[in-house]
mmCIF file of C-alpha atoms in Angstrom:
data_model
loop_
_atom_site.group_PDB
_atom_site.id
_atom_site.type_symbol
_atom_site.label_atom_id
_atom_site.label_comp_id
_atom_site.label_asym_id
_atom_site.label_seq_id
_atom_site.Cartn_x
_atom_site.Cartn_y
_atom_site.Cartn_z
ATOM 1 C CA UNK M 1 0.000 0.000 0.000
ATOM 2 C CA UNK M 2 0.971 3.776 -0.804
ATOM 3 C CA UNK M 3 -0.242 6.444 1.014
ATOM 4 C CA UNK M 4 0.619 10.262 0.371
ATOM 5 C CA UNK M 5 0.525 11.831 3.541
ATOM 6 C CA UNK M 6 0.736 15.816 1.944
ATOM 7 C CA UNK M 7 -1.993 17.039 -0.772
ATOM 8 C CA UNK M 8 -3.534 20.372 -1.350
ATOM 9 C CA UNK M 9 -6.555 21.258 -3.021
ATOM 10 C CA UNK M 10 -7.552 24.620 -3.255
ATOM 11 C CA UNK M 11 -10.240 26.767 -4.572
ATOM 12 C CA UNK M 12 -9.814 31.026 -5.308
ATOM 13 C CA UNK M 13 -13.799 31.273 -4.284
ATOM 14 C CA UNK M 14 -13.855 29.778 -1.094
ATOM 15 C CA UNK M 15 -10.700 31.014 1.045
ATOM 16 C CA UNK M 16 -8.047 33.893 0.968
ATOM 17 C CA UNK M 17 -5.389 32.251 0.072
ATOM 18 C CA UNK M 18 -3.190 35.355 0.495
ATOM 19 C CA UNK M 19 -0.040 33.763 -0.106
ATOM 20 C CA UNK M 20 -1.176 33.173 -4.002
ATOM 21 C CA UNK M 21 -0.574 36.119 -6.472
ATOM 22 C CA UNK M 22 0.463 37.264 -9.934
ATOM 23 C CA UNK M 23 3.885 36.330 -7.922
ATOM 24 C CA UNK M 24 3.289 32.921 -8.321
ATOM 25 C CA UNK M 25 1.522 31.903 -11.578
ATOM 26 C CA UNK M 26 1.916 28.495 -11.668
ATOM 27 C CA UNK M 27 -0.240 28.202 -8.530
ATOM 28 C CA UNK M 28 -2.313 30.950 -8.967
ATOM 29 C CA UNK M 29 -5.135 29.175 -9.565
ATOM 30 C CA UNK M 30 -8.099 26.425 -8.273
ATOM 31 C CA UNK M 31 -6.646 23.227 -8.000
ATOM 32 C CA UNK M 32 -8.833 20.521 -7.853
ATOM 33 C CA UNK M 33 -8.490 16.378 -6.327
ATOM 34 C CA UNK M 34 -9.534 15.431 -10.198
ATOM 35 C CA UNK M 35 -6.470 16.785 -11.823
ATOM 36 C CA UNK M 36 -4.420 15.151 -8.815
ATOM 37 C CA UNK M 37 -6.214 11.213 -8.995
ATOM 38 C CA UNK M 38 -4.789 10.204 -12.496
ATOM 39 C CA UNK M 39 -1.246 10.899 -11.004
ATOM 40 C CA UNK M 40 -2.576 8.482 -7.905
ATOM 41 C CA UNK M 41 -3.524 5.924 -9.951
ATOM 42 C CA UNK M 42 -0.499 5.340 -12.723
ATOM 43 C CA UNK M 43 1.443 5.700 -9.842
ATOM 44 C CA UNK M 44 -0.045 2.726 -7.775
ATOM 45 C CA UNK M 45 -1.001 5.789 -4.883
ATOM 46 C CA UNK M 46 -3.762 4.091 -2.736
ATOM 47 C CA UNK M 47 -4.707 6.634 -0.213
ATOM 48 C CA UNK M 48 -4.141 10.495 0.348
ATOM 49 C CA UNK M 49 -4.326 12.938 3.120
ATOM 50 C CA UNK M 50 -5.328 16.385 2.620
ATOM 51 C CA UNK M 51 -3.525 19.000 4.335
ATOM 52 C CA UNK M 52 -4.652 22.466 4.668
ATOM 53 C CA UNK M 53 -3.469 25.678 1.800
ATOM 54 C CA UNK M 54 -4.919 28.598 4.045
ATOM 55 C CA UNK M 55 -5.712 29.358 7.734
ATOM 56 C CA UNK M 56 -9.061 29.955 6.862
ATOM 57 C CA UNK M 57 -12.268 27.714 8.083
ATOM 58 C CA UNK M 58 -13.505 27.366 4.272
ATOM 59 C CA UNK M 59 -10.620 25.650 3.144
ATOM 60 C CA UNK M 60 -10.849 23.109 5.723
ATOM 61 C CA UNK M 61 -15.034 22.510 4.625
ATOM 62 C CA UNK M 62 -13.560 22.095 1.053
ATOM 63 C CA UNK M 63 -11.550 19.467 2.033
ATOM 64 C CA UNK M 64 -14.038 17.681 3.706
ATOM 65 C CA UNK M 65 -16.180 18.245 0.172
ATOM 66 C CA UNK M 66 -13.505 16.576 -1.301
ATOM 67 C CA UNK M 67 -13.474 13.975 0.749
ATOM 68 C CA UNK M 68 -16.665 13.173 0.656
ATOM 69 C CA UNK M 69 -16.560 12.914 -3.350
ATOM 70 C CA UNK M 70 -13.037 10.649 -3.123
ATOM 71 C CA UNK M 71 -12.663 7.207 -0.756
ATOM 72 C CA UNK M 72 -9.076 8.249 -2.005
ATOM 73 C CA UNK M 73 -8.683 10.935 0.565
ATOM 74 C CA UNK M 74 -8.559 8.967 3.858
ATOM 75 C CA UNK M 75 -7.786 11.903 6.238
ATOM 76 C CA UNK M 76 -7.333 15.344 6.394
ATOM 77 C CA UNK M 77 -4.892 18.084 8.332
ATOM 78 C CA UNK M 78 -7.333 20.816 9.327
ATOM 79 C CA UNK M 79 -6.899 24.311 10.510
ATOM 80 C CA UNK M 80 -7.577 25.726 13.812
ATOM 81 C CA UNK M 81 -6.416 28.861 15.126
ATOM 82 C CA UNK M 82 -3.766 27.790 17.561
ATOM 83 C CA UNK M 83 -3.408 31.894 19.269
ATOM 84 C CA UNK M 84 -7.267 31.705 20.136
ATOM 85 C CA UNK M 85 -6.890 28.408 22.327
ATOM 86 C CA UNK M 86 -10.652 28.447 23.740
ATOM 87 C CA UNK M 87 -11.909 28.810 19.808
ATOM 88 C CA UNK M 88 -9.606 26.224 18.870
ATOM 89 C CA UNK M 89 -10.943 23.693 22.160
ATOM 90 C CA UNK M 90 -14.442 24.128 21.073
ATOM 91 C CA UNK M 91 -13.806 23.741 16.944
ATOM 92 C CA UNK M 92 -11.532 20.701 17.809
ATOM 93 C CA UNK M 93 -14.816 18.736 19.296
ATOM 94 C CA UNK M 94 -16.354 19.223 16.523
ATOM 95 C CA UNK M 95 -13.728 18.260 14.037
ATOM 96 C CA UNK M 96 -13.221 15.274 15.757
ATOM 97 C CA UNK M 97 -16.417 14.241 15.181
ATOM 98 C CA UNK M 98 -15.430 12.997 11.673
ATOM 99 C CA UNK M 99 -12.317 10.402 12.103
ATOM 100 C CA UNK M 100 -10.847 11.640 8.717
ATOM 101 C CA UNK M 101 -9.556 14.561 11.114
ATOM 102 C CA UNK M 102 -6.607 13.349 12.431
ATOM 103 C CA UNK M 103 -3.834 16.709 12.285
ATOM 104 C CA UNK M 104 -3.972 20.744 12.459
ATOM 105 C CA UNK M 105 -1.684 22.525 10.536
ATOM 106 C CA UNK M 106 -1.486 26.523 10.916
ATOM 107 C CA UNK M 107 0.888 28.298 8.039
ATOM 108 C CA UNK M 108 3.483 29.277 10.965
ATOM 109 C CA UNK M 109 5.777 30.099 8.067
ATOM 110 C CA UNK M 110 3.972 32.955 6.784
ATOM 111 C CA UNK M 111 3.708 34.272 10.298
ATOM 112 C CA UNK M 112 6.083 37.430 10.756
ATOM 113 C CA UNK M 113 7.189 36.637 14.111
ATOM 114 C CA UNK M 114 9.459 33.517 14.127
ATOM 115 C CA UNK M 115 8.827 32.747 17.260
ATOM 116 C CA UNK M 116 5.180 32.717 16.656
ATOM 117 C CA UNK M 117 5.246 28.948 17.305
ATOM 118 C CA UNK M 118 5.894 29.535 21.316
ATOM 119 C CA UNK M 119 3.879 32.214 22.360
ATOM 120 C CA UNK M 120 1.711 31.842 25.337
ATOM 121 C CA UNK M 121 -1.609 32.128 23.659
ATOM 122 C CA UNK M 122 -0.245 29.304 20.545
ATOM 123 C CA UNK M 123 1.413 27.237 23.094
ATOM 124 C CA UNK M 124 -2.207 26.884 25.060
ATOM 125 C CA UNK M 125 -3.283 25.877 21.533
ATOM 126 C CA UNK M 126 -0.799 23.492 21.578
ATOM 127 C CA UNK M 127 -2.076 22.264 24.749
ATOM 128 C CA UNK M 128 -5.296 21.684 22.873
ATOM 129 C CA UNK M 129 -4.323 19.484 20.818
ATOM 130 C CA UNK M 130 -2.104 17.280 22.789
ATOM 131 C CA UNK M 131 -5.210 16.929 25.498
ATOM 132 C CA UNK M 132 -7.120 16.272 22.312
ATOM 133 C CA UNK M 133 -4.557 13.624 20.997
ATOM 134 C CA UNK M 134 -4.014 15.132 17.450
ATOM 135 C CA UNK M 135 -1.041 14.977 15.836
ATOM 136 C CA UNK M 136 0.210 18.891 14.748
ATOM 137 C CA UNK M 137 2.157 19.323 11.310
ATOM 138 C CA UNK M 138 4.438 22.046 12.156
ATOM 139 C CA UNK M 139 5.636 23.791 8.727
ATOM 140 C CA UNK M 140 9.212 24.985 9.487
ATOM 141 C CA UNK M 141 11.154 26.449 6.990
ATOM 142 C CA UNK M 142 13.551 28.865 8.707
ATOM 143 C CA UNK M 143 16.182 27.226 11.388
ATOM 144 C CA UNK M 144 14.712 29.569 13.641
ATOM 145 C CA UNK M 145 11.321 27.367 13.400
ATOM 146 C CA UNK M 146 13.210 24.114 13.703
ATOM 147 C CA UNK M 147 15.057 25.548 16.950
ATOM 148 C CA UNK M 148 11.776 25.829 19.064
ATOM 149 C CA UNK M 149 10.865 21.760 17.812
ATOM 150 C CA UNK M 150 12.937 20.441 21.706
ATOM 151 C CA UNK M 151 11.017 23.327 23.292
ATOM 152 C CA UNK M 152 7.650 22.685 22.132
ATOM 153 C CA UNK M 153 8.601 18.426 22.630
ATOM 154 C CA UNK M 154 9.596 19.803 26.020
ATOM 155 C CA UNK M 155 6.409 21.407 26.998
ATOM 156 C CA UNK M 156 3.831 18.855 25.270
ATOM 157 C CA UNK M 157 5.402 15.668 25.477
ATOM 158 C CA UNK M 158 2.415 13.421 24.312
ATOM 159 C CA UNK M 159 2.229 16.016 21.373
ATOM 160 C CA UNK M 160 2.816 14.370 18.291
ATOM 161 C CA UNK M 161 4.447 16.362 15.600
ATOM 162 C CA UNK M 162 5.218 15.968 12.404
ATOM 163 C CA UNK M 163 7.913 18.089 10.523
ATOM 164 C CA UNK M 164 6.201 19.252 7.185
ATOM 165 C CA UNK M 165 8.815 18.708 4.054
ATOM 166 C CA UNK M 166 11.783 17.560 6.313
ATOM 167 C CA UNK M 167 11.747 21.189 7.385
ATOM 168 C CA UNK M 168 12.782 23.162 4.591
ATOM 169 C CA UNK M 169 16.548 21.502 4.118
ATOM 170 C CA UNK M 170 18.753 23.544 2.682
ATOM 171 C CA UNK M 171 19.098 21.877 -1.252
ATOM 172 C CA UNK M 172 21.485 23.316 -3.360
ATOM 173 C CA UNK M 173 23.318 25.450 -0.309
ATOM 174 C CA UNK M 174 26.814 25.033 0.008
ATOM 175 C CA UNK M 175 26.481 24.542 3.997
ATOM 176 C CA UNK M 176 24.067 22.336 5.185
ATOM 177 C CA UNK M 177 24.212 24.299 8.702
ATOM 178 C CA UNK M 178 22.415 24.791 10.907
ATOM 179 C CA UNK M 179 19.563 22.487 9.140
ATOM 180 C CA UNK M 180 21.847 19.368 9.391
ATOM 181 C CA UNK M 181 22.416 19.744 13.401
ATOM 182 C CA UNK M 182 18.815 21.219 13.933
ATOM 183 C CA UNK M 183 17.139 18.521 12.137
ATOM 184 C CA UNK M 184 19.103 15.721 14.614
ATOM 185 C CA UNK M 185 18.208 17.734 18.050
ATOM 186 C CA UNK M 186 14.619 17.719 16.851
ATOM 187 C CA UNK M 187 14.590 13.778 15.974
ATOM 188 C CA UNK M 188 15.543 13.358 19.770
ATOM 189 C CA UNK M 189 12.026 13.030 20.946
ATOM 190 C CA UNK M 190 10.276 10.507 19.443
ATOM 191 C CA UNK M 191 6.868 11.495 19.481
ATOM 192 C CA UNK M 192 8.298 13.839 16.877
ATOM 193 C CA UNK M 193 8.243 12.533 12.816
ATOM 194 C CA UNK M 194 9.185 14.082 9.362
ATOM 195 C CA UNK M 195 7.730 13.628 5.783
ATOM 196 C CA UNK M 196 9.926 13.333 2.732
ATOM 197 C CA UNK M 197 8.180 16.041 0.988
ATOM 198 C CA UNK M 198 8.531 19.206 -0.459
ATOM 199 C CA UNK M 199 12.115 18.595 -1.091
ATOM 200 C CA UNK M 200 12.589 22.166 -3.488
ATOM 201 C CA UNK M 201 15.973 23.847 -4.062
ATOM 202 C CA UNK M 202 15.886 27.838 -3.545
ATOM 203 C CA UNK M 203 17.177 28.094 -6.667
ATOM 204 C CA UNK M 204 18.328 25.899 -9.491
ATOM 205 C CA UNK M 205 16.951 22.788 -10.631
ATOM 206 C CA UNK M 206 15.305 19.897 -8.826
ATOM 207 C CA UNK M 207 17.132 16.323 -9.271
ATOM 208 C CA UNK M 208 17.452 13.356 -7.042
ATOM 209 C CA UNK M 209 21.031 13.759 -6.394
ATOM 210 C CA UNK M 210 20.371 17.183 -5.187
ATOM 211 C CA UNK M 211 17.604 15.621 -1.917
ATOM 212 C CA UNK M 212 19.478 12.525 -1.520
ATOM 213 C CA UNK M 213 21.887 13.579 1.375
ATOM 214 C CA UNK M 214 18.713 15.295 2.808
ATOM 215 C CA UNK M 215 17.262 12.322 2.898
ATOM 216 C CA UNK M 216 19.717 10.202 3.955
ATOM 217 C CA UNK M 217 20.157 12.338 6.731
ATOM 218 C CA UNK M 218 16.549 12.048 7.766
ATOM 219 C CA UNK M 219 17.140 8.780 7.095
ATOM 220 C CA UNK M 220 19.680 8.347 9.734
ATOM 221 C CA UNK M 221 18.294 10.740 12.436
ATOM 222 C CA UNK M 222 14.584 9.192 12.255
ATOM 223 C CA UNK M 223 14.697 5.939 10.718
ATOM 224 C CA UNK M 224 12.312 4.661 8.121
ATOM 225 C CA UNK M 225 9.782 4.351 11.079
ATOM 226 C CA UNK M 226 9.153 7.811 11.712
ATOM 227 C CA UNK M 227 9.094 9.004 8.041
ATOM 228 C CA UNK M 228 6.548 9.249 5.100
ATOM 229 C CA UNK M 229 5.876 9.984 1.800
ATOM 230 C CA UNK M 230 4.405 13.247 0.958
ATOM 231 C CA UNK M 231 3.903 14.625 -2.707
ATOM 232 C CA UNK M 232 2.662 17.957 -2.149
ATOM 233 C CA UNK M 233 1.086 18.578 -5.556
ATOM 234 C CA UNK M 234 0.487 20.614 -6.481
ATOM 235 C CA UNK M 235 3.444 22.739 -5.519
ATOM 236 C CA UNK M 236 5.480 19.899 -6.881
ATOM 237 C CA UNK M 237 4.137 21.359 -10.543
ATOM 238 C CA UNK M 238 6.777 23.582 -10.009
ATOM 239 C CA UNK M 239 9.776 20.937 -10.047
ATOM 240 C CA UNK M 240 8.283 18.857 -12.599
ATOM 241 C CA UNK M 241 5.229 17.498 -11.380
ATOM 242 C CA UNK M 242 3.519 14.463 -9.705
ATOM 243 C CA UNK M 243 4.775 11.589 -11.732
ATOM 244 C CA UNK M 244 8.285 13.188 -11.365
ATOM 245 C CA UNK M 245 8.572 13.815 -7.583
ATOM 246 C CA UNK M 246 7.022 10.815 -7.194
ATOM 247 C CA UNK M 247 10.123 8.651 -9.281
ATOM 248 C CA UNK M 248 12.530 10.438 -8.045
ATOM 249 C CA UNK M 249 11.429 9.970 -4.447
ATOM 250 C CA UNK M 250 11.281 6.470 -5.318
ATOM 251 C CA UNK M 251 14.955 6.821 -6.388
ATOM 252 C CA UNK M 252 16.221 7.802 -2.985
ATOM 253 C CA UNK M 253 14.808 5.298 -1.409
ATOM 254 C CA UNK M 254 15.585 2.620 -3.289
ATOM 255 C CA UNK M 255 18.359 1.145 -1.647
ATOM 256 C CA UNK M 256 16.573 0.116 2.079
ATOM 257 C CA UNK M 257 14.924 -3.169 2.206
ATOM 258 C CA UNK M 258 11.319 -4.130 1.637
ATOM 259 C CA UNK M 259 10.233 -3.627 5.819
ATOM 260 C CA UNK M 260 11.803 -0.012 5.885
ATOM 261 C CA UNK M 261 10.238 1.265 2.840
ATOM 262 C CA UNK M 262 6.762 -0.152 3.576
ATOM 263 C CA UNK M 263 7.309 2.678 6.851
ATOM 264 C CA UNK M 264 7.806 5.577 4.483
ATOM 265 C CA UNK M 265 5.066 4.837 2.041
ATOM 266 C CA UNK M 266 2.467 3.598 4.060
ATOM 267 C CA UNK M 267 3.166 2.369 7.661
ATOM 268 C CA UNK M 268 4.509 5.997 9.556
ATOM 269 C CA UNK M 269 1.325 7.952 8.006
ATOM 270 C CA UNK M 270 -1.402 5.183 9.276
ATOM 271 C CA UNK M 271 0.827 5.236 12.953
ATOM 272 C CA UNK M 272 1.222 8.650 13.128
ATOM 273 C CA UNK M 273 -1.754 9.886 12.361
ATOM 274 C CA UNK M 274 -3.980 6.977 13.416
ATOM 275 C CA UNK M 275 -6.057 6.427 9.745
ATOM 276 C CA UNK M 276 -9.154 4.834 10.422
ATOM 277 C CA UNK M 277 -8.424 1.370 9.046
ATOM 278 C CA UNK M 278 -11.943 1.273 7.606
ATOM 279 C CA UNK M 279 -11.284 4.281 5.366
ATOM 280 C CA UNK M 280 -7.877 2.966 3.888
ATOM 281 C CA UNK M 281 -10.387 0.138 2.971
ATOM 282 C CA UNK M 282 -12.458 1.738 1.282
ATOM 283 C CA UNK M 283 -9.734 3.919 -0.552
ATOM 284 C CA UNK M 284 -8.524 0.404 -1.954
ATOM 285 C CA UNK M 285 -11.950 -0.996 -2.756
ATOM 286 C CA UNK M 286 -12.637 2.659 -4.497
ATOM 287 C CA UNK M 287 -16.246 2.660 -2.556
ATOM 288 C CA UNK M 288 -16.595 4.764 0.219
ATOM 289 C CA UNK M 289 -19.031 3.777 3.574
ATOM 290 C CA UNK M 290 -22.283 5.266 3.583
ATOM 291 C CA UNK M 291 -23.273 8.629 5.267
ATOM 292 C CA UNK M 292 -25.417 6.494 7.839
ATOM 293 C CA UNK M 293 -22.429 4.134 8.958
ATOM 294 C CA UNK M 294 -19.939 6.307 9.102
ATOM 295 C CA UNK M 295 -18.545 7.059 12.216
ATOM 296 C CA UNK M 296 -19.005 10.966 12.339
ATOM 297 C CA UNK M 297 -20.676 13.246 10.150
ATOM 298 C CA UNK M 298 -19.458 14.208 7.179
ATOM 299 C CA UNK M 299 -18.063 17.616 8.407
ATOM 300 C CA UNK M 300 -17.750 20.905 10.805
ATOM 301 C CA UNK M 301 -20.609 22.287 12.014
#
């Protein structure tokens, strides 16, 4: 089994999406789960998780929309607003109520404050979600992000996190510093994971041989065990798109034996963020339970 632990979908009517612009043509525009399934399926993809493109309630109800049209999607990375902690208590109960909820994601890296991550109000949000036993995807992509990752372990110990696109390594740099040391001291704990994802140079083009010691490292500071696949289309349109990502993932990994792999493409994701066996199921059997026996509704209130 494959599962791909990092989509998007996103549509210009029904959030902000203020980080999109004439600045950024290639993703300036609605992306929908159709456009992505083909790429699933020649692939041999099995299962998906959605993961949130705006801190903005209506992007999280499209995802459940999508959902609901595509047994493919087996879970979904929401958005709650971490700095209002009593907001984000009362939304969590009712996200929960659908067990395709099983992570929050905020866009910390468009935050101007770098040390958004661990102020009092966000780390009460934090609070949240480790009382509410969600895993948080923490999207770090300055080493000032990755710094705070022992602090927040530190205060929420039964917090599991999950390091969005290996945290941002630094591909095509000549120093690997201070990713490569930060990356290690943020493996320590190991309620903490990371997805192979989202693996971009600054500048320059994207090839295997530029990820692999990025994943290697990852590699050695995690293990297979606490890593998993993530294709992030459609940003990846950008480095060549799905089916080329996807290959030269496949690439990287192709030396570790049968047990490790099955870890990164299938095993971490359904650990880490607890899938509902009964919807990776139905994403194989491509027929999806009915409204009346599933085990939530079908979305937020």
């Amino acid at each position: 089994m494959i599962i791909d632990a990092h989509q998007h979908v996103w549509d210009l009517t029904r959030a902000p999406y203020p980080w999109l612009g004439p600045h950024v043509p290639q993703w300036n525009r609605t992306f929908e789960f159709d456009e992505l399934a083909p790429h699933l399926v020649r692939n041999g993809v099995d299962a998906t998780v959605l993961v949130e493109s705006d801190d903005d309630d209506g992007d999280t109800e499209l995802m459940f929309e999508v959902a609901d049209a595509h047994p493919t999607v087996v879970a979904i990375v929401a958005y709650l607003p971490l700095d209002q902690p009593e907001h984000a208590a009362e939304r969590l109960s009712r996200l929960r109520r659908d067990d395709r909820v099983v992570g929050i994601r905020n866009l910390v890296h468009h935050k101007a404050d770098p040390d958004w991550i661990t102020s009092a109000p966000v780390d009460e949000g934090l609070a949240v979600l480790e009382g509410g036993d969600v895993a948080f995807d923490f999207v770090s992509t300055l080493p000032r992000h990755l710094e705070h990752v022992p602090t927040i372990s530190e205060r929420h110990p039964g917090l599991r996190i999950v390091l969005d696109h290996l945290a941002k390594p630094p591909i095509g740099a000549d120093d690997v510093e201070p990713w490569w040391s930060l990356i290690a001291a943020a493996a320590e704990n190991p309620m903490v994971s990371a997805k192979i994802s989202g693996l971009y140079p600054d500048s320059g083009q994207w090839s295997v041989d530029g990820i692999r010691p990025f994943v290697d490292r990852a590699l050695d500071v995690f293990g297979p065990e606490r890593l998993m696949y993530g294709g992030d289309w459609p940003i990846s349109v950008a480095s060549g798109g799905y089916d080329r990502v996807f290959a030269g993932l496949q690439s990287a990994l192709s030396g570790l034996g049968v047990e490790e792999a099955n870890h990164i493409w299938s095993g971490t994701a359904r650990r880490v963020y607890r899938i509902e066996p009964s919807r990776l199921e139905a994403a194989v059997s491509g027929v999806g339970p009915r409204i009346d026996e599933a085990s939530t509704s079908a979305g937020p209130s």
